[in-house]
């Protein structure tokens, strides 16, 4: 019985930060990472929304793991995840409309975020409720942290601001830092390229290199991307595509 | 007619689905190592995008007429998942040659954000482009343009990847990092198209 397996809660919580960081180590959820990290506030907003969905879906799926037949588990997981995404979508629309506007289509697209289905499949579907919730929290924090790093680099270099738009998000009077005035005095302007899509790929690449370096120091493997990462039937199919392009 | 062309140009060049909108990055990075797999995958994506749009567009009208618009996300993802499975079964039974070409990519597409993304964007566009009378035909055109944009990005990137194979890359960038930086440069080249739709007066 998997129930007998000993879980170390602290370990489950911290593994998502670097060792198994969903974005930088497992290379999951790349689309929202690239798209929503144009500013820190957007990125962290996305991270928090996904974390809430991840914790809730992990709890629900783990609680239902003995009821869901294994053959129909993927559709069942998708329904659970989609329901929580719809709830979060409604809450964001009602309470943080500014975030809804800036995330746009990526808010409903949390449904197909590989991190969430991936955790359901790899962890919550076979682990007890409390551990799954902690796993969801840890992975969510890892996702948010990666988005925060990306957002910080891209916003400071690309827009010359830091935490801009925070006033609209959490309703405070603090409007974030703005370096553009100071930069203009010494004849510099922000590098707009970094908030454009191209800059997203570039910063992500360098961040990945840094994470690889850190992981290497800990004796871990480099991050790789399997084409089957997002495929719900990866373990069942064993087709030639997966064999052909196993690692990048 | 002008608006049809505008949608096509936007989807493929100025707002390329993969390189500008960041949808479908997983297959873009994962399945672009060889040209033939890249072409097969993107052909399957175009195919599924068209079918998904054809089904979800009328479904959305049904949902909205019954005040159930908030169920969009759940309904769309389930419909797409069921549809992909069904298409796979039908192709396997009746259109063997097409199944051989696209079949192995179909399960990968079910939870691909590009497909759900284009379906949701099409619904958003009804409001955004109301002035142009965005309708079913436009939605199908947009789905095709999105898929074709994905294909263009995949094919271009497969070429870049094959050159990267033999390149002498700095050690710390080996593997995925250099792939992403190459993607940045490909994406940058697409910036050159910005302003094309306005310049041609397609949205005027």
XYZ file of C-alpha atoms in Angstrom:
452
model
C 0.000 0.000 0.000
C 1.278 3.397 -0.911
C -0.419 4.717 2.220
C 2.292 3.168 4.344
C 4.969 5.123 2.535
C 6.554 7.696 4.787
C 6.274 11.262 3.574
C 8.452 14.047 4.792
C 6.214 17.124 4.696
C 9.092 19.590 4.785
C 10.724 17.759 1.895
C 7.504 17.815 -0.156
C 7.191 21.539 0.470
C 10.738 22.550 -0.399
C 11.383 20.271 -3.377
C 9.383 22.535 -5.687
C 11.665 25.457 -5.001
C 14.818 24.348 -6.750
C 15.318 20.582 -6.811
C 12.102 19.934 -8.708
C 11.181 23.464 -9.686
C 8.310 22.942 -12.139
C 9.463 25.621 -14.564
C 13.226 25.550 -14.382
C 13.833 21.862 -13.667
C 10.823 19.941 -14.972
C 10.211 22.437 -17.828
C 6.444 22.452 -17.374
C 4.101 25.393 -17.809
C 6.388 27.211 -20.219
C 3.573 29.042 -22.023
C 2.242 31.001 -19.022
C 5.795 31.536 -17.773
C 6.835 33.271 -20.964
C 3.579 35.080 -21.563
C 2.789 36.508 -18.143
C 6.253 37.442 -16.918
C 6.327 40.839 -18.636
C 6.069 42.408 -15.192
C 6.525 41.165 -11.647
C 2.935 41.865 -10.675
C 1.519 39.971 -13.659
C 3.820 37.027 -13.117
C 3.160 36.734 -9.411
C -0.580 37.166 -10.008
C -0.483 34.285 -12.467
C 1.609 32.267 -10.023
C -0.846 32.781 -7.180
C -3.856 31.942 -9.347
C -2.196 28.736 -10.541
C -1.099 27.869 -6.993
C -4.671 28.124 -5.713
C -5.901 25.862 -8.509
C -3.024 23.467 -7.928
C -3.634 23.123 -4.170
C -7.403 22.705 -4.584
C -7.139 20.232 -7.445
C -4.444 18.241 -5.643
C -6.668 17.990 -2.555
C -9.762 17.008 -4.539
C -7.983 14.497 -6.755
C -6.149 12.945 -3.854
C -9.378 12.649 -1.858
C -11.089 11.015 -4.847
C -8.172 8.798 -5.840
C -9.886 5.595 -4.757
C -13.164 6.501 -6.478
C -11.761 7.496 -9.853
C -11.257 4.435 -12.085
C -7.718 4.470 -13.403
C -8.812 4.131 -17.028
C -10.958 7.267 -16.875
C -8.650 9.249 -14.647
C -7.416 11.850 -17.140
C -10.915 13.127 -18.082
C -11.826 13.069 -14.390
C -8.749 15.112 -13.493
C -9.494 17.570 -16.280
C -13.039 18.117 -15.013
C -11.798 18.714 -11.454
C -9.093 21.117 -12.623
C -11.437 22.950 -15.013
C -13.971 23.467 -12.218
C -11.377 25.052 -9.940
C -10.049 27.172 -12.796
C -13.574 28.453 -13.455
C -13.935 29.348 -9.769
C -10.596 31.170 -9.683
C -11.499 32.903 -12.945
C -14.741 34.210 -11.422
C -12.994 35.318 -8.211
C -10.266 37.140 -10.131
C -12.838 38.809 -12.391
C -14.787 39.975 -9.353
C -12.006 41.078 -7.020
C -8.913 41.812 -9.152
C -10.267 42.905 -12.542
C -6.897 44.489 -13.389
C -5.259 41.046 -13.197
C -7.996 39.503 -15.324
C -7.308 42.098 -17.973
C -3.550 41.628 -18.011
C -3.608 37.814 -17.945
C -6.343 37.631 -20.564
C -6.594 34.255 -22.211
C -3.971 32.754 -19.905
C -6.348 32.744 -16.960
C -8.697 30.109 -18.444
C -5.641 28.410 -19.910
C -4.546 27.375 -16.411
C -6.677 24.318 -17.246
C -4.069 23.072 -19.681
C -1.102 24.148 -17.572
C 1.026 21.001 -17.618
C 2.131 21.590 -14.014
C -1.353 21.001 -12.659
C -2.255 17.909 -14.683
C 1.309 16.712 -14.223
C 1.103 16.899 -10.424
C -2.309 15.227 -10.446
C -0.937 12.384 -12.526
C 2.452 12.053 -10.865
C 1.587 12.761 -7.259
C -1.946 13.564 -6.106
C -3.479 10.526 -7.798
C -1.521 8.209 -5.546
C -0.797 10.132 -2.357
C -2.781 11.017 0.780
C -4.616 14.335 1.000
C -2.369 16.333 3.329
C 0.841 15.453 1.491
C -0.803 16.278 -1.837
C -1.891 19.667 -0.546
C 1.647 20.389 0.655
C 3.038 19.188 -2.662
C 0.662 21.532 -4.477
C 1.719 24.440 -2.276
C 5.405 23.686 -2.776
C 5.092 23.363 -6.547
C 2.949 26.504 -6.679
C 5.564 28.444 -4.743
C 8.246 27.142 -7.104
C 6.177 28.262 -10.109
C 5.543 31.680 -8.557
C 9.222 32.059 -7.647
C 10.299 31.302 -11.225
C 7.752 33.807 -12.535
C 8.986 36.367 -10.004
C 12.587 35.945 -11.216
C 11.585 36.197 -14.875
C 9.294 39.142 -14.172
C 11.938 41.027 -12.193
C 14.573 40.748 -14.910
C 12.175 41.535 -17.729
C 10.447 44.433 -16.015
C 13.601 46.184 -14.785
C 15.452 45.803 -18.101
C 12.475 46.140 -20.414
C 10.294 48.780 -18.788
C 12.630 50.394 -16.254
C 10.151 49.830 -13.455
C 9.731 47.387 -10.587
C 6.400 46.232 -9.157
C 4.508 48.690 -11.356
C 0.762 48.209 -11.334
C 0.771 46.829 -7.800
C -1.630 49.583 -6.721
C -4.328 48.269 -9.051
C -3.724 44.675 -7.957
C -3.880 44.901 -4.193
C -5.469 48.302 -3.810
C -2.608 50.050 -2.000
C -1.267 53.550 -2.619
C 2.276 52.304 -3.375
C 2.759 52.526 -7.116
C 6.015 50.581 -7.448
C 9.458 51.867 -8.361
C 10.093 53.785 -11.552
C 13.673 54.127 -12.777
C 12.875 55.590 -16.184
C 13.320 59.199 -14.997
C 16.714 58.439 -13.454
C 17.799 56.507 -16.532
C 16.785 59.347 -18.838
C 19.005 61.745 -16.865
C 22.083 59.730 -17.754
C 20.841 59.330 -21.315
C 19.597 55.766 -21.115
C 16.261 54.211 -22.002
C 14.815 50.814 -21.017
C 15.419 47.978 -23.481
C 11.872 47.397 -24.686
C 12.995 44.136 -26.296
C 12.895 42.452 -22.902
C 9.176 42.875 -22.446
C 8.567 41.734 -26.018
C 8.189 37.986 -26.683
C 11.780 37.642 -27.897
C 13.094 38.919 -24.565
C 10.945 36.363 -22.780
C 12.655 33.471 -24.559
C 16.053 35.061 -23.958
C 15.608 35.621 -20.215
C 14.084 32.160 -19.834
C 17.097 30.622 -21.571
C 19.581 32.408 -19.307
C 17.560 31.621 -16.187
C 17.467 27.976 -17.235
C 21.252 28.025 -17.661
C 21.610 29.485 -14.167
C 19.278 26.857 -12.710
C 21.242 24.128 -14.499
C 24.438 25.477 -12.977
C 22.905 25.483 -9.484
C 21.545 21.989 -9.981
C 24.890 20.753 -11.237
C 26.468 21.976 -8.031
C 24.023 19.766 -6.154
C 24.812 16.814 -8.390
C 21.486 16.846 -10.244
C 20.842 16.320 -13.927
C 20.355 19.175 -16.370
C 16.796 20.154 -17.160
C 15.478 18.445 -20.247
C 12.233 18.605 -22.131
C 10.365 15.553 -23.214
C 7.793 16.028 -25.962
C 5.536 13.828 -23.866
C 5.726 16.143 -20.866
C 2.313 17.573 -21.592
C 0.815 14.349 -22.844
C -1.638 12.706 -20.498
C -1.096 9.345 -22.107
C 2.679 9.440 -22.103
C 3.106 6.394 -19.916
C 0.636 4.306 -21.871
C 1.616 5.066 -25.421
C 5.328 4.235 -25.773
C 5.124 5.357 -29.384
C 8.057 6.063 -31.579
C 7.776 9.831 -31.247
C 8.683 9.703 -27.576
C 11.552 7.349 -28.271
C 12.852 9.477 -31.115
C 12.982 12.793 -29.368
C 13.307 11.775 -25.779
C 15.559 14.563 -24.661
C 16.495 17.968 -25.932
C -12.621 39.883 -47.576
C -10.044 42.383 -46.318
C -10.711 41.244 -42.780
C -10.129 37.604 -43.759
C -6.703 38.534 -45.108
C -6.034 40.627 -41.996
C -6.772 37.610 -39.793
C -4.475 35.445 -41.890
C -1.597 37.948 -41.761
C -2.059 38.507 -38.028
C -2.188 34.815 -37.198
C 0.830 33.845 -39.255
C 3.113 36.858 -39.144
C 2.396 39.800 -36.880
C 0.844 37.999 -33.922
C 2.295 34.566 -34.527
C 0.585 32.152 -32.210
C 3.745 30.573 -30.890
C 6.371 33.283 -31.136
C 4.284 36.301 -30.145
C 1.361 34.901 -28.166
C 3.274 32.086 -26.455
C 0.704 29.394 -27.085
C 1.904 25.887 -27.814
C 5.432 26.384 -26.501
C 5.727 22.784 -25.210
C 5.422 21.153 -28.655
C 7.368 24.047 -30.182
C 10.359 23.182 -28.010
C 9.701 19.475 -27.668
C 8.795 18.245 -31.140
C 10.836 20.570 -33.325
C 14.022 18.544 -33.460
C 13.300 16.931 -36.828
C 11.577 18.535 -39.792
C 9.189 15.654 -40.508
C 7.922 15.389 -36.942
C 7.553 19.179 -36.833
C 5.438 19.154 -39.998
C 3.345 16.175 -38.828
C 2.695 17.730 -35.447
C 1.684 21.100 -36.845
C -0.542 19.528 -39.499
C -2.313 17.685 -36.688
C -2.614 20.954 -34.745
C -4.206 22.767 -37.731
C -6.598 19.850 -38.169
C -7.650 19.783 -34.508
C -7.893 23.591 -34.281
C -10.288 23.672 -37.229
C -12.487 20.888 -35.859
C -12.434 22.319 -32.335
C -13.468 25.760 -33.589
C -16.184 24.308 -35.805
C -17.695 22.559 -32.778
C -17.140 25.077 -29.986
C -18.281 28.169 -31.867
C -21.932 27.013 -32.181
C -21.676 25.448 -28.731
C -20.767 28.839 -27.297
C -23.903 30.378 -28.802
C -25.913 27.630 -27.124
C -24.215 28.291 -23.776
C -24.708 32.044 -24.008
C -28.348 31.747 -24.957
C -28.934 29.709 -21.824
C -26.916 32.004 -19.550
C -24.239 29.383 -19.029
C -21.295 31.333 -20.429
C -19.350 30.741 -17.212
C -19.151 27.040 -18.105
C -17.084 27.820 -21.223
C -13.756 26.607 -19.875
C -15.060 23.267 -18.615
C -17.211 22.579 -21.660
C -14.525 23.536 -24.173
C -11.753 21.434 -22.676
C -14.022 18.406 -22.362
C -15.350 18.799 -25.875
C -11.833 19.129 -27.260
C -10.609 16.104 -25.310
C -13.552 13.953 -26.386
C -13.312 15.214 -29.958
C -9.629 14.402 -30.300
C -10.254 10.871 -29.036
C -13.153 10.423 -31.403
C -11.253 11.775 -34.388
C -8.415 9.414 -33.539
C -10.763 6.408 -33.491
C -12.464 7.405 -36.737
C -9.166 8.026 -38.513
C -7.781 4.732 -37.287
C -10.750 2.856 -38.675
C -11.504 4.644 -41.940
C -8.621 6.883 -43.018
C -5.571 4.741 -42.329
C -3.125 6.917 -44.279
C -4.078 10.080 -42.404
C -3.937 8.202 -39.110
C -0.429 7.054 -39.912
C 0.625 10.624 -40.618
C -1.122 12.410 -37.742
C -2.221 9.708 -35.333
C 0.701 9.695 -32.952
C 0.456 13.438 -32.445
C -3.215 13.527 -31.596
C -3.014 12.542 -27.908
C -0.299 15.168 -27.412
C -2.698 17.820 -28.629
C -5.566 17.190 -26.231
C -4.084 19.263 -23.479
C -2.194 21.614 -25.764
C -2.773 25.205 -24.780
C -2.689 26.314 -28.420
C -5.935 24.484 -29.210
C -7.867 25.664 -26.160
C -6.251 29.064 -26.653
C -7.491 29.528 -30.206
C -10.982 28.424 -29.207
C -11.151 30.925 -26.334
C -9.575 33.689 -28.425
C -12.187 33.142 -31.112
C -14.895 33.744 -28.532
C -13.078 36.874 -27.286
C -12.709 38.152 -30.849
C -16.488 38.180 -31.288
C -16.499 41.173 -28.936
C -13.104 42.608 -29.932
C -13.811 42.655 -33.665
C -17.557 43.245 -33.476
C -17.098 46.184 -35.863
C -15.983 43.750 -38.567
C -18.879 41.385 -37.913
C -16.676 38.571 -36.607
C -18.603 35.373 -37.314
C -18.222 31.666 -37.864
C -16.282 32.021 -41.113
C -13.856 34.438 -39.456
C -13.432 32.096 -36.523
C -12.519 29.247 -38.863
C -10.105 31.528 -40.721
C -8.522 32.579 -37.455
C -8.141 28.956 -36.395
C -6.475 28.119 -39.689
C -4.187 31.154 -39.463
C -3.215 30.256 -35.903
C -2.393 26.707 -36.943
C -0.498 27.870 -39.996
C 1.466 30.303 -37.813
C 2.303 27.445 -35.495
C 3.451 25.387 -38.483
C 5.625 28.202 -39.821
C 7.277 28.642 -36.428
C 7.808 24.883 -36.044
C 9.294 24.437 -39.515
C 11.587 27.464 -39.193
C 12.681 26.358 -35.768
C 13.347 22.784 -36.887
C 15.817 24.249 -39.377
C 17.469 26.334 -36.673
C 17.630 23.326 -34.358
C 19.367 21.192 -36.964
C 22.067 23.856 -37.263
C 22.379 24.021 -33.480
C 23.137 20.290 -33.327
C 26.585 20.760 -34.769
C 27.278 24.195 -33.285
C 29.978 24.779 -30.722
C 27.887 26.079 -27.859
C 29.316 27.528 -24.615
C 29.134 24.777 -22.025
C 26.759 26.554 -19.655
C 24.234 27.098 -22.445
C 24.215 23.526 -23.740
C 20.852 21.843 -24.111
C 17.648 23.702 -23.418
C 19.111 27.197 -22.682
C 20.634 27.597 -26.152
C 17.416 26.287 -27.685
C 15.495 29.036 -25.899
C 17.968 31.702 -26.954
C 17.669 30.487 -30.547
C 13.902 30.768 -30.150
C 14.410 34.347 -28.937
C 16.268 35.200 -32.128
C 13.615 33.544 -34.318
C 10.953 35.456 -32.388
C 12.914 38.678 -32.827
C 12.916 38.199 -36.590
C 9.130 38.122 -36.517
C 9.147 41.599 -34.921
C 10.056 42.834 -38.372
C 6.494 42.151 -39.485
C 4.914 44.427 -36.875
C 2.757 47.117 -38.384
C 2.147 45.057 -41.511
C -1.627 44.816 -41.029
C -1.961 48.548 -40.404
C 0.494 49.354 -43.195
C -1.537 47.413 -45.733
C -4.705 49.078 -44.460
C -6.325 45.704 -43.811
C -8.080 46.832 -40.643
C -9.174 50.226 -41.974
